[in-house]
């Protein structure tokens, strides 16, 4: 199924100069970039993105630390389209806990810290990227970061060979 999903290069990824490296991985897999921008994260955007759902799943403290972390500097918002894009993108991104993320994934190649270590330091696992994890989440999150006229429809030349 053709899907659209949201990726964010988090402030750590931007500040480490990994924007190009990360975008490259989605492009080379044949996934289509349909929206792209560098964004200053306002407090209300951060709260819309990391909702109360995070507190329920991961605890109130994790949400609090995430809100601080995501606002440390600009993020790159990327809208991506492809067949089963949500699952495909999550696979390229790797496990949430950097320590468990497999080499070859973005998180596995550029981070290694555990939940426990981050917690003791009073912060979050800085795992370089965010990616929507379900169809509902993707729809909701794309709506937060992109307006309709910022999502583009075009053909990639190799579509004939990939789709
Ligand atoms: O980002 P992902 O969808 O893989 O995981 P999540 O469960 O939605 O959590 C959002 C983010 O919270 C993660 O990417 C981590 O940066 C952070 N987190 C953390 O630092 N410590 C935890 N115990 C759980 C999540
Ligand atoms: Mg998530």
PDB file of N, CA, C and O in Angstrom, residues 79-156:
ATOM      1  N   UNK A  79       8.764  14.684   4.718  1.00  0.00           N
ATOM      2  CA  UNK A  79       7.595  13.861   4.388  1.00  0.00           C
ATOM      3  C   UNK A  79       8.029  12.880   3.313  1.00  0.00           C
ATOM      4  O   UNK A  79       8.666  13.261   2.327  1.00  0.00           O
ATOM      5  N   UNK A  80       7.711  11.622   3.537  1.00  0.00           N
ATOM      6  CA  UNK A  80       8.214  10.551   2.663  1.00  0.00           C
ATOM      7  C   UNK A  80       7.060   9.699   2.154  1.00  0.00           C
ATOM      8  O   UNK A  80       6.145   9.367   2.917  1.00  0.00           O
ATOM      9  N   UNK A  81       7.119   9.346   0.873  1.00  0.00           N
ATOM     10  CA  UNK A  81       6.087   8.485   0.281  1.00  0.00           C
ATOM     11  C   UNK A  81       6.720   7.222  -0.282  1.00  0.00           C
ATOM     12  O   UNK A  81       7.823   7.272  -0.834  1.00  0.00           O
ATOM     13  N   UNK A  82       6.014   6.125  -0.146  1.00  0.00           N
ATOM     14  CA  UNK A  82       6.494   4.870  -0.735  1.00  0.00           C
ATOM     15  C   UNK A  82       5.567   3.727  -0.371  1.00  0.00           C
ATOM     16  O   UNK A  82       4.629   3.895   0.410  1.00  0.00           O
ATOM     17  N   UNK A  83       5.847   2.566  -0.935  1.00  0.00           N
ATOM     18  CA  UNK A  83       5.049   1.374  -0.633  1.00  0.00           C
ATOM     19  C   UNK A  83       5.360   0.951   0.808  1.00  0.00           C
ATOM     20  O   UNK A  83       6.521   0.792   1.170  1.00  0.00           O
ATOM     21  N   UNK A  84       4.325   0.811   1.612  1.00  0.00           N
ATOM     22  CA  UNK A  84       4.496   0.494   3.038  1.00  0.00           C
ATOM     23  C   UNK A  84       5.577   1.394   3.658  1.00  0.00           C
ATOM     24  O   UNK A  84       6.479   0.930   4.373  1.00  0.00           O
ATOM     25  N   UNK A  85       5.474   2.672   3.375  1.00  0.00           N
ATOM     26  CA  UNK A  85       6.520   3.629   3.769  1.00  0.00           C
ATOM     27  C   UNK A  85       6.735   3.647   5.283  1.00  0.00           C
ATOM     28  O   UNK A  85       7.876   3.804   5.742  1.00  0.00           O
ATOM     29  N   UNK A  86       5.666   3.473   6.056  1.00  0.00           N
ATOM     30  CA  UNK A  86       5.812   3.573   7.515  1.00  0.00           C
ATOM     31  C   UNK A  86       6.738   2.472   8.029  1.00  0.00           C
ATOM     32  O   UNK A  86       7.707   2.744   8.751  1.00  0.00           O
ATOM     33  N   UNK A  87       6.466   1.245   7.607  1.00  0.00           N
ATOM     34  CA  UNK A  87       7.287   0.112   8.031  1.00  0.00           C
ATOM     35  C   UNK A  87       8.695   0.205   7.436  1.00  0.00           C
ATOM     36  O   UNK A  87       9.697  -0.046   8.122  1.00  0.00           O
ATOM     37  N   UNK A  88       8.769   0.550   6.162  1.00  0.00           N
ATOM     38  CA  UNK A  88      10.072   0.669   5.502  1.00  0.00           C
ATOM     39  C   UNK A  88      10.964   1.706   6.177  1.00  0.00           C
ATOM     40  O   UNK A  88      12.151   1.469   6.412  1.00  0.00           O
ATOM     41  N   UNK A  89      10.385   2.846   6.498  1.00  0.00           N
ATOM     42  CA  UNK A  89      11.162   3.919   7.125  1.00  0.00           C
ATOM     43  C   UNK A  89      11.590   3.509   8.535  1.00  0.00           C
ATOM     44  O   UNK A  89      12.747   3.710   8.925  1.00  0.00           O
ATOM     45  N   UNK A  90      10.675   2.917   9.290  1.00  0.00           N
ATOM     46  CA  UNK A  90      11.015   2.480  10.654  1.00  0.00           C
ATOM     47  C   UNK A  90      12.170   1.471  10.621  1.00  0.00           C
ATOM     48  O   UNK A  90      13.027   1.464  11.497  1.00  0.00           O
ATOM     49  N   UNK A  91      12.174   0.627   9.586  1.00  0.00           N
ATOM     50  CA  UNK A  91      13.243  -0.366   9.461  1.00  0.00           C
ATOM     51  C   UNK A  91      14.594   0.320   9.220  1.00  0.00           C
ATOM     52  O   UNK A  91      15.612  -0.061   9.791  1.00  0.00           O
ATOM     53  N   UNK A  92      14.597   1.324   8.366  1.00  0.00           N
ATOM     54  CA  UNK A  92      15.847   2.062   8.104  1.00  0.00           C
ATOM     55  C   UNK A  92      16.299   2.836   9.335  1.00  0.00           C
ATOM     56  O   UNK A  92      17.490   3.043   9.545  1.00  0.00           O
ATOM     57  N   UNK A  93      15.332   3.258  10.153  1.00  0.00           N
ATOM     58  CA  UNK A  93      15.632   4.067  11.343  1.00  0.00           C
ATOM     59  C   UNK A  93      16.211   3.208  12.468  1.00  0.00           C
ATOM     60  O   UNK A  93      17.148   3.603  13.141  1.00  0.00           O
ATOM     61  N   UNK A  94      15.656   2.018  12.672  1.00  0.00           N
ATOM     62  CA  UNK A  94      16.160   1.110  13.708  1.00  0.00           C
ATOM     63  C   UNK A  94      15.460   1.248  15.049  1.00  0.00           C
ATOM     64  O   UNK A  94      14.572   2.083  15.230  1.00  0.00           O
ATOM     65  N   UNK A  95      15.899   0.435  16.001  1.00  0.00           N
ATOM     66  CA  UNK A  95      15.262   0.345  17.321  1.00  0.00           C
ATOM     67  C   UNK A  95      15.302   1.675  18.083  1.00  0.00           C
ATOM     68  O   UNK A  95      16.249   2.446  17.960  1.00  0.00           O
ATOM     69  N   UNK A  96      14.274   1.929  18.890  1.00  0.00           N
ATOM     70  CA  UNK A  96      14.178   3.163  19.676  1.00  0.00           C
ATOM     71  C   UNK A  96      15.375   3.333  20.604  1.00  0.00           C
ATOM     72  O   UNK A  96      15.963   4.415  20.691  1.00  0.00           O
ATOM     73  N   UNK A  97      15.710   2.263  21.321  1.00  0.00           N
ATOM     74  CA  UNK A  97      16.847   2.335  22.251  1.00  0.00           C
ATOM     75  C   UNK A  97      18.137   2.128  21.444  1.00  0.00           C
ATOM     76  O   UNK A  97      18.409   1.028  20.943  1.00  0.00           O
ATOM     77  N   UNK A  98      18.921   3.186  21.339  1.00  0.00           N
ATOM     78  CA  UNK A  98      20.102   3.157  20.459  1.00  0.00           C
ATOM     79  C   UNK A  98      20.974   1.928  20.708  1.00  0.00           C
ATOM     80  O   UNK A  98      21.518   1.334  19.783  1.00  0.00           O
ATOM     81  N   UNK A  99      21.093   1.557  21.978  1.00  0.00           N
ATOM     82  CA  UNK A  99      21.883   0.393  22.360  1.00  0.00           C
ATOM     83  C   UNK A  99      21.454  -0.866  21.600  1.00  0.00           C
ATOM     84  O   UNK A  99      22.267  -1.731  21.290  1.00  0.00           O
ATOM     85  N   UNK A 100      20.175  -0.982  21.322  1.00  0.00           N
ATOM     86  CA  UNK A 100      19.645  -2.168  20.638  1.00  0.00           C
ATOM     87  C   UNK A 100      19.520  -2.001  19.130  1.00  0.00           C
ATOM     88  O   UNK A 100      19.150  -2.945  18.432  1.00  0.00           O
ATOM     89  N   UNK A 101      19.776  -0.798  18.624  1.00  0.00           N
ATOM     90  CA  UNK A 101      19.585  -0.555  17.189  1.00  0.00           C
ATOM     91  C   UNK A 101      20.687  -1.262  16.402  1.00  0.00           C
ATOM     92  O   UNK A 101      21.873  -1.169  16.739  1.00  0.00           O
ATOM     93  N   UNK A 102      20.298  -1.998  15.389  1.00  0.00           N
ATOM     94  CA  UNK A 102      21.255  -2.792  14.621  1.00  0.00           C
ATOM     95  C   UNK A 102      22.134  -1.907  13.734  1.00  0.00           C
ATOM     96  O   UNK A 102      21.652  -0.933  13.153  1.00  0.00           O
ATOM     97  N   UNK A 103      23.422  -2.273  13.629  1.00  0.00           N
ATOM     98  CA  UNK A 103      24.286  -1.604  12.659  1.00  0.00           C
ATOM     99  C   UNK A 103      23.643  -1.689  11.275  1.00  0.00           C
ATOM    100  O   UNK A 103      23.015  -2.695  10.946  1.00  0.00           O
ATOM    101  N   UNK A 104      23.784  -0.626  10.503  1.00  0.00           N
ATOM    102  CA  UNK A 104      23.115  -0.582   9.192  1.00  0.00           C
ATOM    103  C   UNK A 104      21.884   0.295   9.239  1.00  0.00           C
ATOM    104  O   UNK A 104      21.475   0.842   8.227  1.00  0.00           O
ATOM    105  N   UNK A 105      21.304   0.416  10.447  1.00  0.00           N
ATOM    106  CA  UNK A 105      20.184   1.351  10.609  1.00  0.00           C
ATOM    107  C   UNK A 105      20.758   2.725  10.967  1.00  0.00           C
ATOM    108  O   UNK A 105      21.915   2.837  11.398  1.00  0.00           O
ATOM    109  N   UNK A 106      19.944   3.767  10.815  1.00  0.00           N
ATOM    110  CA  UNK A 106      20.428   5.116  11.136  1.00  0.00           C
ATOM    111  C   UNK A 106      20.810   5.200  12.612  1.00  0.00           C
ATOM    112  O   UNK A 106      21.910   5.631  12.975  1.00  0.00           O
ATOM    113  N   UNK A 107      19.887   4.765  13.470  1.00  0.00           N
ATOM    114  CA  UNK A 107      20.185   4.829  14.906  1.00  0.00           C
ATOM    115  C   UNK A 107      21.359   3.920  15.264  1.00  0.00           C
ATOM    116  O   UNK A 107      22.209   4.268  16.098  1.00  0.00           O
ATOM    117  N   UNK A 108      21.428   2.758  14.639  1.00  0.00           N
ATOM    118  CA  UNK A 108      22.496   1.792  14.924  1.00  0.00           C
ATOM    119  C   UNK A 108      23.855   2.241  14.416  1.00  0.00           C
ATOM    120  O   UNK A 108      24.887   1.827  14.947  1.00  0.00           O
ATOM    121  N   UNK A 109      23.862   3.087  13.404  1.00  0.00           N
ATOM    122  CA  UNK A 109      25.140   3.568  12.857  1.00  0.00           C
ATOM    123  C   UNK A 109      25.617   4.853  13.526  1.00  0.00           C
ATOM    124  O   UNK A 109      26.805   5.180  13.449  1.00  0.00           O
ATOM    125  N   UNK A 110      24.688   5.587  14.153  1.00  0.00           N
ATOM    126  CA  UNK A 110      25.088   6.914  14.667  1.00  0.00           C
ATOM    127  C   UNK A 110      24.794   7.135  16.145  1.00  0.00           C
ATOM    128  O   UNK A 110      24.942   8.248  16.646  1.00  0.00           O
ATOM    129  N   UNK A 111      24.345   6.113  16.858  1.00  0.00           N
ATOM    130  CA  UNK A 111      24.112   6.287  18.298  1.00  0.00           C
ATOM    131  C   UNK A 111      24.208   4.931  18.994  1.00  0.00           C
ATOM    132  O   UNK A 111      24.112   3.893  18.338  1.00  0.00           O
ATOM    133  N   UNK A 112      24.399   4.951  20.320  1.00  0.00           N
ATOM    134  CA  UNK A 112      24.562   3.662  21.019  1.00  0.00           C
ATOM    135  C   UNK A 112      24.058   3.660  22.468  1.00  0.00           C
ATOM    136  O   UNK A 112      24.153   2.657  23.167  1.00  0.00           O
ATOM    137  N   UNK A 113      23.493   4.764  22.938  1.00  0.00           N
ATOM    138  CA  UNK A 113      23.213   4.923  24.376  1.00  0.00           C
ATOM    139  C   UNK A 113      21.955   4.150  24.814  1.00  0.00           C
ATOM    140  O   UNK A 113      21.043   3.919  24.036  1.00  0.00           O
ATOM    141  N   UNK A 114      21.923   3.735  26.084  1.00  0.00           N
ATOM    142  CA  UNK A 114      20.785   2.973  26.622  1.00  0.00           C
ATOM    143  C   UNK A 114      19.770   3.904  27.287  1.00  0.00           C
ATOM    144  O   UNK A 114      20.100   5.034  27.661  1.00  0.00           O
ATOM    145  N   UNK A 115      18.537   3.412  27.459  1.00  0.00           N
ATOM    146  CA  UNK A 115      17.494   4.163  28.175  1.00  0.00           C
ATOM    147  C   UNK A 115      17.981   4.518  29.582  1.00  0.00           C
ATOM    148  O   UNK A 115      17.808   5.638  30.051  1.00  0.00           O
ATOM    149  N   UNK A 116      18.583   3.535  30.259  1.00  0.00           N
ATOM    150  CA  UNK A 116      19.017   3.748  31.646  1.00  0.00           C
ATOM    151  C   UNK A 116      20.060   4.849  31.771  1.00  0.00           C
ATOM    152  O   UNK A 116      19.984   5.688  32.669  1.00  0.00           O
ATOM    153  N   UNK A 117      21.017   4.827  30.857  1.00  0.00           N
ATOM    154  CA  UNK A 117      22.069   5.853  30.886  1.00  0.00           C
ATOM    155  C   UNK A 117      21.468   7.239  30.695  1.00  0.00           C
ATOM    156  O   UNK A 117      21.784   8.179  31.440  1.00  0.00           O
ATOM    157  N   UNK A 118      20.570   7.348  29.701  1.00  0.00           N
ATOM    158  CA  UNK A 118      19.941   8.649  29.423  1.00  0.00           C
ATOM    159  C   UNK A 118      19.144   9.122  30.629  1.00  0.00           C
ATOM    160  O   UNK A 118      19.220  10.290  31.033  1.00  0.00           O
ATOM    161  N   UNK A 119      18.417   8.191  31.241  1.00  0.00           N
ATOM    162  CA  UNK A 119      17.581   8.522  32.400  1.00  0.00           C
ATOM    163  C   UNK A 119      18.430   9.052  33.557  1.00  0.00           C
ATOM    164  O   UNK A 119      18.101  10.061  34.187  1.00  0.00           O
ATOM    165  N   UNK A 120      19.542   8.360  33.820  1.00  0.00           N
ATOM    166  CA  UNK A 120      20.428   8.802  34.905  1.00  0.00           C
ATOM    167  C   UNK A 120      20.998  10.194  34.651  1.00  0.00           C
ATOM    168  O   UNK A 120      21.241  10.952  35.586  1.00  0.00           O
ATOM    169  N   UNK A 121      21.201  10.499  33.374  1.00  0.00           N
ATOM    170  CA  UNK A 121      21.718  11.830  33.034  1.00  0.00           C
ATOM    171  C   UNK A 121      20.620  12.877  32.951  1.00  0.00           C
ATOM    172  O   UNK A 121      20.872  14.045  32.654  1.00  0.00           O
ATOM    173  N   UNK A 122      19.376  12.458  33.195  1.00  0.00           N
ATOM    174  CA  UNK A 122      18.242  13.377  33.177  1.00  0.00           C
ATOM    175  C   UNK A 122      17.893  13.856  31.780  1.00  0.00           C
ATOM    176  O   UNK A 122      17.407  14.965  31.580  1.00  0.00           O
ATOM    177  N   UNK A 123      18.128  12.979  30.785  1.00  0.00           N
ATOM    178  CA  UNK A 123      17.770  13.361  29.424  1.00  0.00           C
ATOM    179  C   UNK A 123      17.154  12.169  28.681  1.00  0.00           C
ATOM    180  O   UNK A 123      16.809  11.166  29.312  1.00  0.00           O
ATOM    181  N   UNK A 124      17.004  12.321  27.356  1.00  0.00           N
ATOM    182  CA  UNK A 124      16.437  11.235  26.547  1.00  0.00           C
ATOM    183  C   UNK A 124      17.546  10.569  25.739  1.00  0.00           C
ATOM    184  O   UNK A 124      18.645  11.108  25.615  1.00  0.00           O
ATOM    185  N   UNK A 125      17.219   9.420  25.194  1.00  0.00           N
ATOM    186  CA  UNK A 125      18.143   8.765  24.270  1.00  0.00           C
ATOM    187  C   UNK A 125      18.170   9.595  22.992  1.00  0.00           C
ATOM    188  O   UNK A 125      17.154   9.762  22.329  1.00  0.00           O
ATOM    189  N   UNK A 126      19.345  10.133  22.693  1.00  0.00           N
ATOM    190  CA  UNK A 126      19.469  10.995  21.504  1.00  0.00           C
ATOM    191  C   UNK A 126      19.714  10.106  20.295  1.00  0.00           C
ATOM    192  O   UNK A 126      20.847   9.819  19.930  1.00  0.00           O
ATOM    193  N   UNK A 127      18.599   9.706  19.686  1.00  0.00           N
ATOM    194  CA  UNK A 127      18.678   8.681  18.637  1.00  0.00           C
ATOM    195  C   UNK A 127      18.500   9.249  17.228  1.00  0.00           C
ATOM    196  O   UNK A 127      18.037   8.563  16.332  1.00  0.00           O
ATOM    197  N   UNK A 128      18.858  10.503  17.052  1.00  0.00           N
ATOM    198  CA  UNK A 128      19.092  11.131  15.740  1.00  0.00           C
ATOM    199  C   UNK A 128      17.851  11.432  14.901  1.00  0.00           C
ATOM    200  O   UNK A 128      17.765  12.472  14.263  1.00  0.00           O
ATOM    201  N   UNK A 129      16.898  10.504  14.887  1.00  0.00           N
ATOM    202  CA  UNK A 129      15.712  10.708  14.050  1.00  0.00           C
ATOM    203  C   UNK A 129      14.425  10.285  14.755  1.00  0.00           C
ATOM    204  O   UNK A 129      14.432   9.461  15.672  1.00  0.00           O
ATOM    205  N   UNK A 130      13.340  10.860  14.287  1.00  0.00           N
ATOM    206  CA  UNK A 130      12.006  10.406  14.650  1.00  0.00           C
ATOM    207  C   UNK A 130      11.358   9.851  13.392  1.00  0.00           C
ATOM    208  O   UNK A 130      11.584  10.368  12.305  1.00  0.00           O
ATOM    209  N   UNK A 131      10.534   8.818  13.535  1.00  0.00           N
ATOM    210  CA  UNK A 131       9.728   8.346  12.400  1.00  0.00           C
ATOM    211  C   UNK A 131       8.369   7.889  12.912  1.00  0.00           C
ATOM    212  O   UNK A 131       8.284   7.223  13.953  1.00  0.00           O
ATOM    213  N   UNK A 132       7.308   8.246  12.208  1.00  0.00           N
ATOM    214  CA  UNK A 132       5.957   7.831  12.601  1.00  0.00           C
ATOM    215  C   UNK A 132       5.892   6.310  12.662  1.00  0.00           C
ATOM    216  O   UNK A 132       6.505   5.625  11.851  1.00  0.00           O
ATOM    217  N   UNK A 133       5.090   5.799  13.632  1.00  0.00           N
ATOM    218  CA  UNK A 133       5.083   4.350  13.826  1.00  0.00           C
ATOM    219  C   UNK A 133       3.782   3.677  13.410  1.00  0.00           C
ATOM    220  O   UNK A 133       3.664   2.466  13.504  1.00  0.00           O
ATOM    221  N   UNK A 134       2.775   4.427  12.965  1.00  0.00           N
ATOM    222  CA  UNK A 134       1.524   3.813  12.488  1.00  0.00           C
ATOM    223  C   UNK A 134       0.872   4.774  11.500  1.00  0.00           C
ATOM    224  O   UNK A 134       1.258   5.946  11.420  1.00  0.00           O
ATOM    225  N   UNK A 135      -0.121   4.257  10.793  1.00  0.00           N
ATOM    226  CA  UNK A 135      -0.828   5.073   9.803  1.00  0.00           C
ATOM    227  C   UNK A 135      -1.486   6.289  10.456  1.00  0.00           C
ATOM    228  O   UNK A 135      -1.393   7.414   9.952  1.00  0.00           O
ATOM    229  N   UNK A 136      -2.122   6.063  11.600  1.00  0.00           N
ATOM    230  CA  UNK A 136      -2.797   7.159  12.313  1.00  0.00           C
ATOM    231  C   UNK A 136      -1.774   8.202  12.753  1.00  0.00           C
ATOM    232  O   UNK A 136      -1.995   9.408  12.621  1.00  0.00           O
ATOM    233  N   UNK A 137      -0.655   7.703  13.323  1.00  0.00           N
ATOM    234  CA  UNK A 137       0.382   8.617  13.799  1.00  0.00           C
ATOM    235  C   UNK A 137       0.961   9.413  12.627  1.00  0.00           C
ATOM    236  O   UNK A 137       1.193  10.621  12.726  1.00  0.00           O
ATOM    237  N   UNK A 138       1.179   8.748  11.500  1.00  0.00           N
ATOM    238  CA  UNK A 138       1.751   9.420  10.324  1.00  0.00           C
ATOM    239  C   UNK A 138       0.824  10.542   9.854  1.00  0.00           C
ATOM    240  O   UNK A 138       1.272  11.662   9.588  1.00  0.00           O
ATOM    241  N   UNK A 139      -0.459  10.246   9.773  1.00  0.00           N
ATOM    242  CA  UNK A 139      -1.423  11.262   9.318  1.00  0.00           C
ATOM    243  C   UNK A 139      -1.433  12.450  10.270  1.00  0.00           C
ATOM    244  O   UNK A 139      -1.400  13.606   9.859  1.00  0.00           O
ATOM    245  N   UNK A 140      -1.490  12.144  11.553  1.00  0.00           N
ATOM    246  CA  UNK A 140      -1.549  13.196  12.569  1.00  0.00           C
ATOM    247  C   UNK A 140      -0.278  14.042  12.538  1.00  0.00           C
ATOM    248  O   UNK A 140      -0.334  15.271  12.527  1.00  0.00           O
ATOM    249  N   UNK A 141       0.867  13.394  12.470  1.00  0.00           N
ATOM    250  CA  UNK A 141       2.146  14.112  12.535  1.00  0.00           C
ATOM    251  C   UNK A 141       2.428  14.912  11.258  1.00  0.00           C
ATOM    252  O   UNK A 141       2.957  16.024  11.332  1.00  0.00           O
ATOM    253  N   UNK A 142       2.078  14.366  10.093  1.00  0.00           N
ATOM    254  CA  UNK A 142       2.272  15.135   8.844  1.00  0.00           C
ATOM    255  C   UNK A 142       1.473  16.431   8.921  1.00  0.00           C
ATOM    256  O   UNK A 142       1.928  17.478   8.471  1.00  0.00           O
ATOM    257  N   UNK A 143       0.297  16.350   9.534  1.00  0.00           N
ATOM    258  CA  UNK A 143      -0.568  17.529   9.687  1.00  0.00           C
ATOM    259  C   UNK A 143       0.032  18.582  10.614  1.00  0.00           C
ATOM    260  O   UNK A 143      -0.253  19.772  10.487  1.00  0.00           O
ATOM    261  N   UNK A 144       0.867  18.151  11.552  1.00  0.00           N
ATOM    262  CA  UNK A 144       1.510  19.099  12.472  1.00  0.00           C
ATOM    263  C   UNK A 144       2.647  19.846  11.757  1.00  0.00           C
ATOM    264  O   UNK A 144       2.805  21.051  11.914  1.00  0.00           O
ATOM    265  N   UNK A 145       3.420  19.145  10.960  1.00  0.00           N
ATOM    266  CA  UNK A 145       4.669  19.712  10.414  1.00  0.00           C
ATOM    267  C   UNK A 145       4.530  20.273   9.010  1.00  0.00           C
ATOM    268  O   UNK A 145       5.364  21.074   8.583  1.00  0.00           O
ATOM    269  N   UNK A 146       3.505  19.839   8.270  1.00  0.00           N
ATOM    270  CA  UNK A 146       3.355  20.289   6.882  1.00  0.00           C
ATOM    271  C   UNK A 146       1.932  20.761   6.596  1.00  0.00           C
ATOM    272  O   UNK A 146       0.966  20.123   7.024  1.00  0.00           O
ATOM    273  N   UNK A 147       1.829  21.869   5.835  1.00  0.00           N
ATOM    274  CA  UNK A 147       0.527  22.247   5.291  1.00  0.00           C
ATOM    275  C   UNK A 147       0.382  21.531   3.946  1.00  0.00           C
ATOM    276  O   UNK A 147       1.368  21.043   3.382  1.00  0.00           O
ATOM    277  N   UNK A 148      -0.845  21.474   3.441  1.00  0.00           N
ATOM    278  CA  UNK A 148      -1.099  20.701   2.221  1.00  0.00           C
ATOM    279  C   UNK A 148      -0.257  21.191   1.041  1.00  0.00           C
ATOM    280  O   UNK A 148       0.227  20.387   0.240  1.00  0.00           O
ATOM    281  N   UNK A 149      -0.052  22.528   0.949  1.00  0.00           N
ATOM    282  CA  UNK A 149       0.704  23.042  -0.201  1.00  0.00           C
ATOM    283  C   UNK A 149       2.218  22.844  -0.055  1.00  0.00           C
ATOM    284  O   UNK A 149       2.985  23.187  -0.949  1.00  0.00           O
ATOM    285  N   UNK A 150       2.640  22.271   1.064  1.00  0.00           N
ATOM    286  CA  UNK A 150       4.069  21.956   1.227  1.00  0.00           C
ATOM    287  C   UNK A 150       4.369  20.492   0.895  1.00  0.00           C
ATOM    288  O   UNK A 150       5.506  20.039   0.993  1.00  0.00           O
ATOM    289  N   UNK A 151       3.322  19.756   0.542  1.00  0.00           N
ATOM    290  CA  UNK A 151       3.489  18.354   0.125  1.00  0.00           C
ATOM    291  C   UNK A 151       3.400  18.318  -1.398  1.00  0.00           C
ATOM    292  O   UNK A 151       2.446  18.841  -1.980  1.00  0.00           O
ATOM    293  N   UNK A 152       4.424  17.714  -2.025  1.00  0.00           N
ATOM    294  CA  UNK A 152       4.544  17.817  -3.487  1.00  0.00           C
ATOM    295  C   UNK A 152       4.333  16.482  -4.187  1.00  0.00           C
ATOM    296  O   UNK A 152       4.686  15.427  -3.667  1.00  0.00           O
ATOM    297  N   UNK A 153       3.752  16.615  -5.380  1.00  0.00           N
ATOM    298  CA  UNK A 153       3.457  15.446  -6.200  1.00  0.00           C
ATOM    299  C   UNK A 153       4.331  15.504  -7.453  1.00  0.00           C
ATOM    300  O   UNK A 153       4.241  16.466  -8.216  1.00  0.00           O
ATOM    301  N   UNK A 154       5.219  14.565  -7.614  1.00  0.00           N
ATOM    302  CA  UNK A 154       6.071  14.525  -8.813  1.00  0.00           C
ATOM    303  C   UNK A 154       6.515  13.086  -9.046  1.00  0.00           C
ATOM    304  O   UNK A 154       6.328  12.231  -8.190  1.00  0.00           O
ATOM    305  N   UNK A 155       7.104  12.858 -10.180  1.00  0.00           N
ATOM    306  CA  UNK A 155       7.547  11.516 -10.524  1.00  0.00           C
ATOM    307  C   UNK A 155       9.066  11.424 -10.416  1.00  0.00           C
ATOM    308  O   UNK A 155       9.776  12.305 -10.898  1.00  0.00           O
ATOM    309  N   UNK A 156       9.576  10.402  -9.782  1.00  0.00           N
ATOM    310  CA  UNK A 156      11.029  10.168  -9.834  1.00  0.00           C
ATOM    311  C   UNK A 156      11.317   9.369 -11.096  1.00  0.00           C
ATOM    312  O   UNK A 156      10.544   8.493 -11.470  1.00  0.00           O
TER     313      UNK A 156
END
